[in-house]
Coordinates of C-alpha atoms in Angstrom, one line a residue:
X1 CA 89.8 127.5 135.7
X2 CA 87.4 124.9 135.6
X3 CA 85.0 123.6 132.7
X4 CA 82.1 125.2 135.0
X5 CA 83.9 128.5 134.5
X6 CA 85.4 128.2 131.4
X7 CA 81.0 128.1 130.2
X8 CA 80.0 130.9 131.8
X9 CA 82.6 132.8 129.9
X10 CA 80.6 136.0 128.1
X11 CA 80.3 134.5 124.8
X12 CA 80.0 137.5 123.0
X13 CA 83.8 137.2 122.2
X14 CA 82.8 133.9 120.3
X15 CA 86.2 133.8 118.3
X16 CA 88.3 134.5 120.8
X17 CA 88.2 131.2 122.6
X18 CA 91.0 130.2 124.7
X19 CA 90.9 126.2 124.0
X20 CA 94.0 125.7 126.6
X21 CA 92.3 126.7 129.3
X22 CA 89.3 124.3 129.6
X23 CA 90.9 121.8 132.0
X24 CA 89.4 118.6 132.6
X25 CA 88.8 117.2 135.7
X26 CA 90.7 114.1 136.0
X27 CA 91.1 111.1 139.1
X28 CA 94.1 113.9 140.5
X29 CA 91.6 116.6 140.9
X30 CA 89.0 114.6 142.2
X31 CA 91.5 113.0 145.0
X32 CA 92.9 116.5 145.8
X33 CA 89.2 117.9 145.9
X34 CA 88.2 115.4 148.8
X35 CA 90.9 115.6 150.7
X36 CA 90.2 119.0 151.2
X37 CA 86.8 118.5 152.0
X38 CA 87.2 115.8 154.1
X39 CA 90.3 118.3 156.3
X40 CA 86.9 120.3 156.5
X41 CA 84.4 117.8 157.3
X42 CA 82.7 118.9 160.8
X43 CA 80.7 115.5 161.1
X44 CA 81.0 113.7 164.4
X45 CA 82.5 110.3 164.8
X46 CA 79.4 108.4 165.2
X47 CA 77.8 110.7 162.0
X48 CA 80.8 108.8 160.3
X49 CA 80.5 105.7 161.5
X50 CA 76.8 106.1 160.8
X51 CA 77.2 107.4 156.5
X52 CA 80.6 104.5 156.4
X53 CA 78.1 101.8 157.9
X54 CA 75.4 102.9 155.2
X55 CA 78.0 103.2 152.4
X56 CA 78.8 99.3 153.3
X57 CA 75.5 98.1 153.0
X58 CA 74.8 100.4 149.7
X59 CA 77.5 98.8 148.3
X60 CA 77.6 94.9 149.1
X61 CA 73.6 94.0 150.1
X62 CA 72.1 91.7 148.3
X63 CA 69.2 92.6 148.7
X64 CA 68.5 95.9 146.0
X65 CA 65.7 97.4 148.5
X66 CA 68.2 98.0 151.5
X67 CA 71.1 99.4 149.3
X68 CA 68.4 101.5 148.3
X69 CA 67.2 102.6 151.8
X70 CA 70.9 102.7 152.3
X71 CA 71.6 105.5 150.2
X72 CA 68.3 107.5 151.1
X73 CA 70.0 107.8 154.7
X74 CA 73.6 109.1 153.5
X75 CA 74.6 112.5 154.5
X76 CA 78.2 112.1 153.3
X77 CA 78.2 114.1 149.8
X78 CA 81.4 112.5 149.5
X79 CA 80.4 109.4 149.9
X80 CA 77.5 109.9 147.5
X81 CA 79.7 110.7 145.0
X82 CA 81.7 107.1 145.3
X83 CA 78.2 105.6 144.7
X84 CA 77.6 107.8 141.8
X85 CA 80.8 107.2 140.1
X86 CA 80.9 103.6 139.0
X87 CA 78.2 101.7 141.2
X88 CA 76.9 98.6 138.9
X89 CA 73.7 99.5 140.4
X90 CA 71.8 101.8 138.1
X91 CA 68.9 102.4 141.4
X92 CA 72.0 102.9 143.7
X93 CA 74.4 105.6 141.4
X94 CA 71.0 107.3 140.2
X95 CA 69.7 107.7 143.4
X96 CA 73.0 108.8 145.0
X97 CA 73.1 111.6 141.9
X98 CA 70.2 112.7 142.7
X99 CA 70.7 113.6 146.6
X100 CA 74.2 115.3 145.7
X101 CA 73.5 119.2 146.0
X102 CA 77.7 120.1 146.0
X103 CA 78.2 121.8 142.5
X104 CA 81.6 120.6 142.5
X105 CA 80.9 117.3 143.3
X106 CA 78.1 117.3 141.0
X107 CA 81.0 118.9 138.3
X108 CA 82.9 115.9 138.8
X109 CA 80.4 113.1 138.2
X110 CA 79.6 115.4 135.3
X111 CA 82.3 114.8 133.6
X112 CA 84.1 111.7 134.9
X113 CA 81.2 109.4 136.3
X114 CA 81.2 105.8 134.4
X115 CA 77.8 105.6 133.6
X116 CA 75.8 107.7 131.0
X117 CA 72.3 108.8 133.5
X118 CA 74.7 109.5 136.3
X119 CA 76.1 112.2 134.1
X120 CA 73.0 113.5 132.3
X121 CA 71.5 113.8 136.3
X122 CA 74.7 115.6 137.4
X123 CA 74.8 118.2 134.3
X124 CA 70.8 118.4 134.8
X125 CA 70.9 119.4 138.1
X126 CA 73.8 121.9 137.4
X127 CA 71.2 123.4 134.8
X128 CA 73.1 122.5 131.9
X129 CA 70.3 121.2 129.1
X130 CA 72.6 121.0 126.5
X131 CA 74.9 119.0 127.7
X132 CA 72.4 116.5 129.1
X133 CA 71.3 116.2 125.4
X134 CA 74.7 115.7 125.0
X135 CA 74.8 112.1 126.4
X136 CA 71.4 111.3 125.0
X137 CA 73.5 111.8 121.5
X138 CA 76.2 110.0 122.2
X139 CA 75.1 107.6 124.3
X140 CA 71.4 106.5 123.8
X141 CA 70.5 103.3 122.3
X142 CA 68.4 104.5 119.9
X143 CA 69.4 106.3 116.9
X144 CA 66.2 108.1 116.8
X145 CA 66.7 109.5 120.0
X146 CA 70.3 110.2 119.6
X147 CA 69.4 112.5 116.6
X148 CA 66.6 114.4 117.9
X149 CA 68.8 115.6 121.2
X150 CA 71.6 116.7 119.0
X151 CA 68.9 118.7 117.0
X152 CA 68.0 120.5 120.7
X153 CA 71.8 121.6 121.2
X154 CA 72.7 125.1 120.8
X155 CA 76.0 125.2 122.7
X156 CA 78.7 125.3 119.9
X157 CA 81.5 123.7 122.6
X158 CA 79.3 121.2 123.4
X159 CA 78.0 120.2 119.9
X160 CA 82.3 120.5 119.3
X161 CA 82.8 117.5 122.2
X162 CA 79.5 115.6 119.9
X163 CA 81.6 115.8 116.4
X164 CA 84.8 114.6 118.4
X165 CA 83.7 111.8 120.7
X166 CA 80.3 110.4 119.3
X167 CA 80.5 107.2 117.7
X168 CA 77.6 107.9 115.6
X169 CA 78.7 109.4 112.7
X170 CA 75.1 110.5 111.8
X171 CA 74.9 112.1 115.0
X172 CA 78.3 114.1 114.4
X173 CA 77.8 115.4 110.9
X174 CA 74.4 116.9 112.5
X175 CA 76.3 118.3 114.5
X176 CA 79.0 119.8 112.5
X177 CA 76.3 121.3 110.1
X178 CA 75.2 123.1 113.7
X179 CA 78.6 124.7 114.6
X180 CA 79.4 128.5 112.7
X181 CA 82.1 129.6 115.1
X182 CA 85.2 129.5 112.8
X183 CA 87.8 129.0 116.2
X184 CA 85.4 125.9 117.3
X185 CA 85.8 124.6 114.2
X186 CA 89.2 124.7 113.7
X187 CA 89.3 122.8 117.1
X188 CA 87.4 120.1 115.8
X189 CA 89.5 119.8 112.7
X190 CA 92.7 119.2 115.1
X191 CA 91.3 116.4 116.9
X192 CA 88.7 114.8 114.3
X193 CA 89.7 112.0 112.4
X194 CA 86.5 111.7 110.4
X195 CA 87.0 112.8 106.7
X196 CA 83.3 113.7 106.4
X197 CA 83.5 115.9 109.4
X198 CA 86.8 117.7 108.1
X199 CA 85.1 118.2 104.4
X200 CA 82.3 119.4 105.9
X201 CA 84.1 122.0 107.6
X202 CA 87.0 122.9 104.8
X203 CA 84.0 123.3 103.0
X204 CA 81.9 125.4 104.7
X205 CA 81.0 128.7 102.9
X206 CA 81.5 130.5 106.7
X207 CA 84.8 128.9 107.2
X208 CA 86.8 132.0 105.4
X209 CA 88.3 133.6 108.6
X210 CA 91.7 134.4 107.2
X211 CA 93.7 134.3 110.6
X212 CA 92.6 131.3 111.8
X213 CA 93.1 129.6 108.6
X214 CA 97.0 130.6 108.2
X215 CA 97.6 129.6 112.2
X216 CA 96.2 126.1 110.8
X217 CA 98.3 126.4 107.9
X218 CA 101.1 127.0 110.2
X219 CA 100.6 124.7 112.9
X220 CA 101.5 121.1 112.2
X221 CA 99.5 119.8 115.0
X222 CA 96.5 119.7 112.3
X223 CA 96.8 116.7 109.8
X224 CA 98.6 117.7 106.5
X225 CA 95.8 117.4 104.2
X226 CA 93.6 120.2 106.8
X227 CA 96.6 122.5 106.5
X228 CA 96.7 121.8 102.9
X229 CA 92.7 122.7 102.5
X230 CA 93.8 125.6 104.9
X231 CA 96.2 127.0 102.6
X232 CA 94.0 126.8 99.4
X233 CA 91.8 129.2 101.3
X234 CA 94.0 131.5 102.1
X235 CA 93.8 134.9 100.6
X236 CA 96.5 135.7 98.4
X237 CA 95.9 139.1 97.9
X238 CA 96.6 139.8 101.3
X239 CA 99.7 140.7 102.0
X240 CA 100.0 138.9 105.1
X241 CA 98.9 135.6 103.8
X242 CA 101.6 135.6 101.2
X243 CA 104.0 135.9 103.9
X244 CA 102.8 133.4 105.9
X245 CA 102.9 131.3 102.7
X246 CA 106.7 132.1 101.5
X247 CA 107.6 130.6 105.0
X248 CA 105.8 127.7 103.8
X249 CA 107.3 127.1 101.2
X250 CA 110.9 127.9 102.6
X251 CA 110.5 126.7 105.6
X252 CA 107.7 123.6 106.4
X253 CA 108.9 120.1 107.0
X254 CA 105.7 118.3 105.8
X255 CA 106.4 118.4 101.8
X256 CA 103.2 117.8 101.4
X257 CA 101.7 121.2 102.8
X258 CA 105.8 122.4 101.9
X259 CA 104.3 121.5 98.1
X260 CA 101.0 122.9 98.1
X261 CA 102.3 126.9 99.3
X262 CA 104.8 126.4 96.6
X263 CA 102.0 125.8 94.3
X264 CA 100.5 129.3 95.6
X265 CA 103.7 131.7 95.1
X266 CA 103.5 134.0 92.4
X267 CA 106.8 135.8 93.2
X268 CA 108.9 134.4 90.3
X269 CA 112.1 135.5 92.0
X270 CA 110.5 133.1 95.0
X271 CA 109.9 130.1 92.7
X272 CA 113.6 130.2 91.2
X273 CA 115.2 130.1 94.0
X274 CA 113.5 127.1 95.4
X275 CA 114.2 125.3 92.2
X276 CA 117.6 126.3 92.0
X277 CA 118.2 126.2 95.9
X278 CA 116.5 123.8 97.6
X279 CA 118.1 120.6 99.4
X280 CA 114.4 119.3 99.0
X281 CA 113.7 117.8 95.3
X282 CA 110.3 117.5 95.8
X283 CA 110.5 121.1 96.3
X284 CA 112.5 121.8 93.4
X285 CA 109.8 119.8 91.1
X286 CA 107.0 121.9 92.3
X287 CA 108.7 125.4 92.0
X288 CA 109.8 124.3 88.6
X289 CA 106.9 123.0 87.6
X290 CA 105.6 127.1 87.5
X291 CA 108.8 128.4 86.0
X292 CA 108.5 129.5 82.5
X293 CA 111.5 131.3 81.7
X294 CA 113.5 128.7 78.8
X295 CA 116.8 129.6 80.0
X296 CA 115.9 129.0 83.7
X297 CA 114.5 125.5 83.2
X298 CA 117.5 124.7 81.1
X299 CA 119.8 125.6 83.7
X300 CA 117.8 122.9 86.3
X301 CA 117.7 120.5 83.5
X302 CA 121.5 120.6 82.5
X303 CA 122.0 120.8 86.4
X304 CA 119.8 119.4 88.6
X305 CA 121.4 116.1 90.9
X306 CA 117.7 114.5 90.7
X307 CA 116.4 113.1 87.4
X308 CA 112.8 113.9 88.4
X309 CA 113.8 117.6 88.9
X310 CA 115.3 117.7 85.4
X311 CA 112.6 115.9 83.7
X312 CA 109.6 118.6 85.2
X313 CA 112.2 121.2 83.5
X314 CA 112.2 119.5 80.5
X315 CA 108.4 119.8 80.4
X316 CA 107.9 123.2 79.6
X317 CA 110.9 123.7 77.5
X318 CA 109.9 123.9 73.2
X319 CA 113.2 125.4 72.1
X320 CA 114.4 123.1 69.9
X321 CA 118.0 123.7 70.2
X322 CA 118.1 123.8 74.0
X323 CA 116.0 120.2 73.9
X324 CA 118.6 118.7 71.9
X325 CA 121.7 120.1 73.9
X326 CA 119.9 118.9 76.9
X327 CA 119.4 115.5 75.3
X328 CA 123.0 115.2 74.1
X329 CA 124.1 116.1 77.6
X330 CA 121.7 113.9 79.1
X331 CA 123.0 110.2 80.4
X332 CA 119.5 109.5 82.3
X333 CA 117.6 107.3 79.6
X334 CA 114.2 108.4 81.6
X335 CA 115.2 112.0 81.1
X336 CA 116.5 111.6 77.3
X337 CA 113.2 109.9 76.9
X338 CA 111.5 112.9 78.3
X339 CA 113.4 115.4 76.2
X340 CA 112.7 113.5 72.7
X341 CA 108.5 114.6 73.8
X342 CA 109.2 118.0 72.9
X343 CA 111.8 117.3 70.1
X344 CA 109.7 117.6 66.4
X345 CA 112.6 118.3 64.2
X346 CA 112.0 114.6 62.6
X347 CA 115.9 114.2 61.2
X348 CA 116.7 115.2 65.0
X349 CA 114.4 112.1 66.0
X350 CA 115.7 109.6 63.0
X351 CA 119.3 110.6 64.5
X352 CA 117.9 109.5 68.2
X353 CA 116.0 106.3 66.7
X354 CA 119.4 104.9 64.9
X355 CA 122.2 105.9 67.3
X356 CA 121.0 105.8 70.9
X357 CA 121.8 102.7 72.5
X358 CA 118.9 102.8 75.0
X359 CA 116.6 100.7 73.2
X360 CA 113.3 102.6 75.4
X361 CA 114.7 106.4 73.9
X362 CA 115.3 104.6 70.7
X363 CA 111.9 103.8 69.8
X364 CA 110.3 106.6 71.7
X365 CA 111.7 109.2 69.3
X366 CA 110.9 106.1 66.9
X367 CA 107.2 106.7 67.8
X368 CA 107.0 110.0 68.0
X369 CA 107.7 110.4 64.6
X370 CA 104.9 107.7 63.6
X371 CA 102.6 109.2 65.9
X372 CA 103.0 112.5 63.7
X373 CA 103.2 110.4 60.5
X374 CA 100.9 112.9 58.7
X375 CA 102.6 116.4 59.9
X376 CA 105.5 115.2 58.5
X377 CA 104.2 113.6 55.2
X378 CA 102.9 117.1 54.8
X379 CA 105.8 118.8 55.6
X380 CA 108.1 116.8 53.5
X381 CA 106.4 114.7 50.9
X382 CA 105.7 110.9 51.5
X383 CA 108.8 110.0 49.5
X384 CA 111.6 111.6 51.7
X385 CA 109.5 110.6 55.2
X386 CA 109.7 106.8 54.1
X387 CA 113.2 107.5 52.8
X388 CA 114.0 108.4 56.3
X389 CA 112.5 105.5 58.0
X390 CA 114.6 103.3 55.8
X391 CA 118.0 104.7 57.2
X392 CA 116.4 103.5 60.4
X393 CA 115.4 100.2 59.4
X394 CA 119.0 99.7 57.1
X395 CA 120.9 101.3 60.5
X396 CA 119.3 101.4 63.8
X397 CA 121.3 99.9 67.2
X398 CA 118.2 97.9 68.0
X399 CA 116.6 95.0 65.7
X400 CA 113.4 95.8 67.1
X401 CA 113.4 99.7 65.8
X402 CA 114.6 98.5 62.7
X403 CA 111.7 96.3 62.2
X404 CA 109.4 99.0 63.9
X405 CA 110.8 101.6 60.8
X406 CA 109.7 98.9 58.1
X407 CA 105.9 98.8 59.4
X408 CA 105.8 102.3 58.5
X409 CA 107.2 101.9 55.1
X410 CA 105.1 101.3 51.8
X411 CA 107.1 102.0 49.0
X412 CA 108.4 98.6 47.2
X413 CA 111.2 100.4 46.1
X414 CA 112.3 101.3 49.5
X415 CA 111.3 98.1 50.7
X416 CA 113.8 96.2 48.4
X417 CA 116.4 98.8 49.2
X418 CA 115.7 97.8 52.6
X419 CA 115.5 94.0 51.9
X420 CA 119.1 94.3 50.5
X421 CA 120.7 96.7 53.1
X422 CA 119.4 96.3 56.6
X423 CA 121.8 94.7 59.2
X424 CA 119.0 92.7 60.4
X425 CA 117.6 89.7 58.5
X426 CA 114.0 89.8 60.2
X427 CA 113.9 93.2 59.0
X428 CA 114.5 92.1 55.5
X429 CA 112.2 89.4 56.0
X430 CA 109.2 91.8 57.3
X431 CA 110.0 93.8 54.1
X432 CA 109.8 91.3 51.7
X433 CA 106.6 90.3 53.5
X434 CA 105.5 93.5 52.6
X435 CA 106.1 93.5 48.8
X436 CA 103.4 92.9 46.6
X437 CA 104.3 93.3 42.8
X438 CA 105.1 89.5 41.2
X439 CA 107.5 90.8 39.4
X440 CA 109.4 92.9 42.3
X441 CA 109.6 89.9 44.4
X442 CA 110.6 88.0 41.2
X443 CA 113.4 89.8 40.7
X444 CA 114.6 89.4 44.6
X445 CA 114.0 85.9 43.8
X446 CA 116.2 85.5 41.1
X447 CA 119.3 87.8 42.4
X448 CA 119.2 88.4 45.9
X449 CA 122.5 86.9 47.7
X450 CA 120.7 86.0 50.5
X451 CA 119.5 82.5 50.7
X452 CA 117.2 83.4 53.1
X453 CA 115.5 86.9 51.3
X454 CA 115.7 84.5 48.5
X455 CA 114.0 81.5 49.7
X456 CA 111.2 83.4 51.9
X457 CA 110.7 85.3 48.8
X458 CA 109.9 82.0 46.6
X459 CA 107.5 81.0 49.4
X460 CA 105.1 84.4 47.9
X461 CA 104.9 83.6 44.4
X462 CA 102.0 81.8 43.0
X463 CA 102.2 83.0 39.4
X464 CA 103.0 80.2 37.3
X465 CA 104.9 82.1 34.4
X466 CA 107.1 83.6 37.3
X467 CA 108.1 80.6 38.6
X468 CA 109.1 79.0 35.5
X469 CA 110.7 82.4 34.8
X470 CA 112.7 81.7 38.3
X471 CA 113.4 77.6 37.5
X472 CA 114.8 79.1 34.0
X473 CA 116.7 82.2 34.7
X474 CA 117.4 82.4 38.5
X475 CA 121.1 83.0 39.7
X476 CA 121.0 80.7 42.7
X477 CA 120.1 77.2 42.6
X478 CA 118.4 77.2 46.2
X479 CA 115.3 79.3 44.9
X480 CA 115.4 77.6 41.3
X481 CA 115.0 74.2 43.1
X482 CA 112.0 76.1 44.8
X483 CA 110.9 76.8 41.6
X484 CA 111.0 73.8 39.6
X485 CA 108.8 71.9 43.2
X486 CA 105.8 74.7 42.1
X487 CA 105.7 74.2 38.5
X488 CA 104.0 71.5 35.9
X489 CA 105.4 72.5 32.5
X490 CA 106.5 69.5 31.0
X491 CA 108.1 71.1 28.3
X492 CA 110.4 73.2 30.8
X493 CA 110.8 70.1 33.2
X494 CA 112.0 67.7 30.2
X495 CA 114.8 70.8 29.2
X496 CA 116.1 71.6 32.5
X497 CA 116.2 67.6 33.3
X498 CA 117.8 66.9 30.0
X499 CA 120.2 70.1 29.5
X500 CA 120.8 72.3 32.8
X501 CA 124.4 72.3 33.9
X502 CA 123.9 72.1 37.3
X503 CA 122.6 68.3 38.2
X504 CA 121.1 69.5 41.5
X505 CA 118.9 71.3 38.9
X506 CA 118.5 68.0 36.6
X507 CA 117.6 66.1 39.9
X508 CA 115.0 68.6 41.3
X509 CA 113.1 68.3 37.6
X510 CA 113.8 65.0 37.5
X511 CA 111.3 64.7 40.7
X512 CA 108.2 66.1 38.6
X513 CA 108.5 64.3 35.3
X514 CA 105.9 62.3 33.8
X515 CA 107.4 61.2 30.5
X516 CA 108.8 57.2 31.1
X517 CA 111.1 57.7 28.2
X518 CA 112.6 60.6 29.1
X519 CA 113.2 59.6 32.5
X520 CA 114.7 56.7 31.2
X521 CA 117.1 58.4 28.8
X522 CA 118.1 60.3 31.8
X523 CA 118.5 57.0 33.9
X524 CA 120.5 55.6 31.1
X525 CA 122.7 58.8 30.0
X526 CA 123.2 61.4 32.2
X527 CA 126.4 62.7 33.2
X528 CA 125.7 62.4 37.2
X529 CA 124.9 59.4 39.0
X530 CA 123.0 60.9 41.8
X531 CA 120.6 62.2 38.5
X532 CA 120.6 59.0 36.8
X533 CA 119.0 57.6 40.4
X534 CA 116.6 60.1 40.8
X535 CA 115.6 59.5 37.4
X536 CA 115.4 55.9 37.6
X537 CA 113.4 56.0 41.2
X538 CA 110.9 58.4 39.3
X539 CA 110.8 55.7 36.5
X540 CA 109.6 53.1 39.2
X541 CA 107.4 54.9 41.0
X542 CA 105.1 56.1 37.6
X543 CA 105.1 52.3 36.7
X544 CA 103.2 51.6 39.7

């Protein structure tokens, strides 16, 4: 059946249009359409001759006014039509057009003539208004004009071939907003490729007939997002539709539309075996992602090959024994990490934050617990919480979660606890750092073993009765030394000069003594010769 035929169809059965059978008439059907006129052509030889002789001069004069005259005295319709088709002359094609009175021949140049006024003369003198408008909106120069033809169009099919083929896009969304017949406009969605033109459609309030929108769903010659929108406007009431949509889900190779009929099951039965079953994970993670059942979602997450699958199970899960037992099983850091979200039980988090040796799950449960700092002071009391961070600061794998524990801690008593425990110096460092009392950091002064804690602690003391406290009565000489540089007592300098036991002591107050006869006594007397030199250099240097 040709186009011609295919039109004058009764349109009354407007969504019942059968789309295969408009058949374009291509160069084959043109060929095979003359040769069987020309088996029938009853013109004598020298009519021939005469129309072939014409047909020459139509086509190679130079001169415009005989290929002109030329054409006016053609009787070959044939041969008319090989003017029509692609002559560079507008005069010549136009005029040829216009002298063809064979509908066929005029249905060819229709629809397969090279130039745009052949075609709008062809379809105007086969009577077909529309589609003359047609090529004025696809084809006319002006924008103005190309708008106000595709206002005149009423033919649905041929405001269809407008939304397909015009470059314009202005012209085809005005036509789109034209077209109500839901079968033409799943047509266009098929072959479109403009994303305006398909939202316009999906969108269209009229664009709910429920058959043709599963047989898009269905039919993977529409792009996957179309059969997505399809799907989302399916019915699922209808028992038909959730059919239509289990075999979807089941069945569809796209994951992408596979995904989005998953998304629309409510069978529960449905839903578990797809997470459970599948060869697809992508699958799997969608179906789970609407399972509720604990026990279910455990079962994927102690069992699931693909660590995306078991982290969507993981999700949903709040039972705090399962979570743990998953986490305990769990190798995946990713999904361990996962797991500790929905963990709250804070000693089950401290446990995580000292003994996993992923340093990421580490400081997530780490973080979790700081993130719910408050909840926890409340539920415990500030004392045990900060108690708790210092067994992670004093035992955690990972230096940097031990030092992430002591930010969180403000107790000084846990924070020398932690300055004499932790495994990691920084850490002891950052707590001492953190200590404010005088006389705590006085006491670490003068007793810690570490020369280090000691030392760094020194460097925080301004308080001049502290340090000579410290050059006095500290246990290590490092941080007395220390001592003795920040201090100006005479009285102290000239005793620990003159009596200490230790001459590393003697020397280091030796170095801030202003009293020439002392330091001469000491230059003369003292036991150590490395003393009596300091002393003595000290001498020279004040009598300068």
């Amino acid at each position: 059946m040709g186009f011609l035929d295919f039109l004058k169809k009764d349109k009354k059965d407007k969504d019942k249009i059968d789309f295969d059978s408009i058949k374009e008439i291509g160069p084959e059907d043109i060929k095979l359409a003359k040769e069987k006129r020309l088996k029938n052509d009853k013109r004598k030889k020298d009519e021939i001759l005469k129309d072939n002789t014409f047909g020459e001069i139509a086509k190679k004069h130079s001169n415009r006014n005989n290929r002109i005259a030329a054409v006016m005295e053609i009787k070959s319709q044939d041969l008319l039509e090989d003017l029509a088709m692609d002559n560079k002359d507008r005069y010549v094609r136009t005029i040829a057009t216009s002298r063809i009175t064979d509908p066929n021949i005029l249905e060819e140049l229709a629809y397969n003539a090279k130039y745009t006024d052949v075609r709008q003369i062809a379809f105007d003198k086969m009577g077909k208004v529309d589609n003359v408008l047609a090529e004025i909106a696809k084809y006319d120069k002006k924008g103005k004009n190309r708008l106000s033809a595709v206002r005149e169009i009423k033919d649905e099919l041929v405001l269809m071939d407008i939304c397909i083929n015009a470059e314009d896009q202005k012209v085809r969304l005005n036509a789109i907003e034209k077209i109500e017949n839901n079968q033409i406009l799943a047509e266009i969605l098929k072959n479109s490729s403009d994303k305006k033109i398909i939202n316009i459609i999906i969108n269209k309030e009229n664009f709910q007939n429920q058959e043709i929108l599963s047989k898009i769903a269905l039919n993977n010659e529409y792009d996957k997002f179309i059969r997505v929108e399809a799907l989302n406007k399916l019915d699922i009431d209808d028992e038909s539709n959730k059919e239509k949509i289990k075999e979807i889900a089941f069945n569809e190779e796209n994951e992408h539309v596979r995904s989005a009929a998953i998304e629309k099951l409510e069978n529960k039965e449905d839903l578990i075996d797809i997470a459970l079953n599948s060869n697809d994970s992508s699958s799997r993670i969608k179906a789970t992602e609407q399972i509720e059942d604990e026990e279910t979602l455990k079962e994927i997450a102690l069992n699931d090959s693909d660590k995306f699958v078991r982290i969507e199970a993981l999700k949903s899960i709040k039972n705090q024994n399962i979570l743990k037992e998953i986490y305990l099983h769990e190798d995946d850091s990713f999904v361990r990490s996962e797991a500790i979200k929905n963990i709250d039980l804070m000693s089950d988090l401290i446990e995580i934050s000292i003994e996993d040796d992923d340093l990421i799950v580490a400081k997530n449960a780490l973080n979790k617990v700081i993130g719910d700092k408050q909840n926890y002071i409340d539920e415990l009391g500030l004392e045990e919480f900060e108690d708790n961070l210092k067994n992670v600061a004093n035992r955690s794998k990972h230096e940097e979660i031990s030092r992430l524990a002591i930010k969180n801690i403000e107790s000084e008593e846990i924070l020398v606890k932690v300055s004499n425990e932790s495994n990691y110096l920084s850490t002891q460092l950052d707590a001492i750092s953190k200590i404010k009392s005088v006389n705590v950091l006085s006491e670490i002064a003068k007793t810690n073993s570490n020369s280090n804690i000691r030392l760094n602690t020194i460097k925080k003391i301004k308080d001049k009765k502290i340090l000579e406290d410290i050059s006095l009565n500290g246990q290590f000489n490092d941080v007395r030394i220390e001592a003795i540089a920040k201090i100006k007592n005479q009285e102290i300098l000239v005793d620990l000069a003159q009596n200490d036991d230790d001459a590393k002591i003697r020397e280091a107050a030796c170095k801030k003594i202003v009293n020439s006869s002392v330091l001469e006594s000491i230059s003369n007397n003292d036991s150590d010769k490395y003393v009596r030199e300091i002393a003595k250099r000290r001498l020279e240097l004040l009598k300068k």
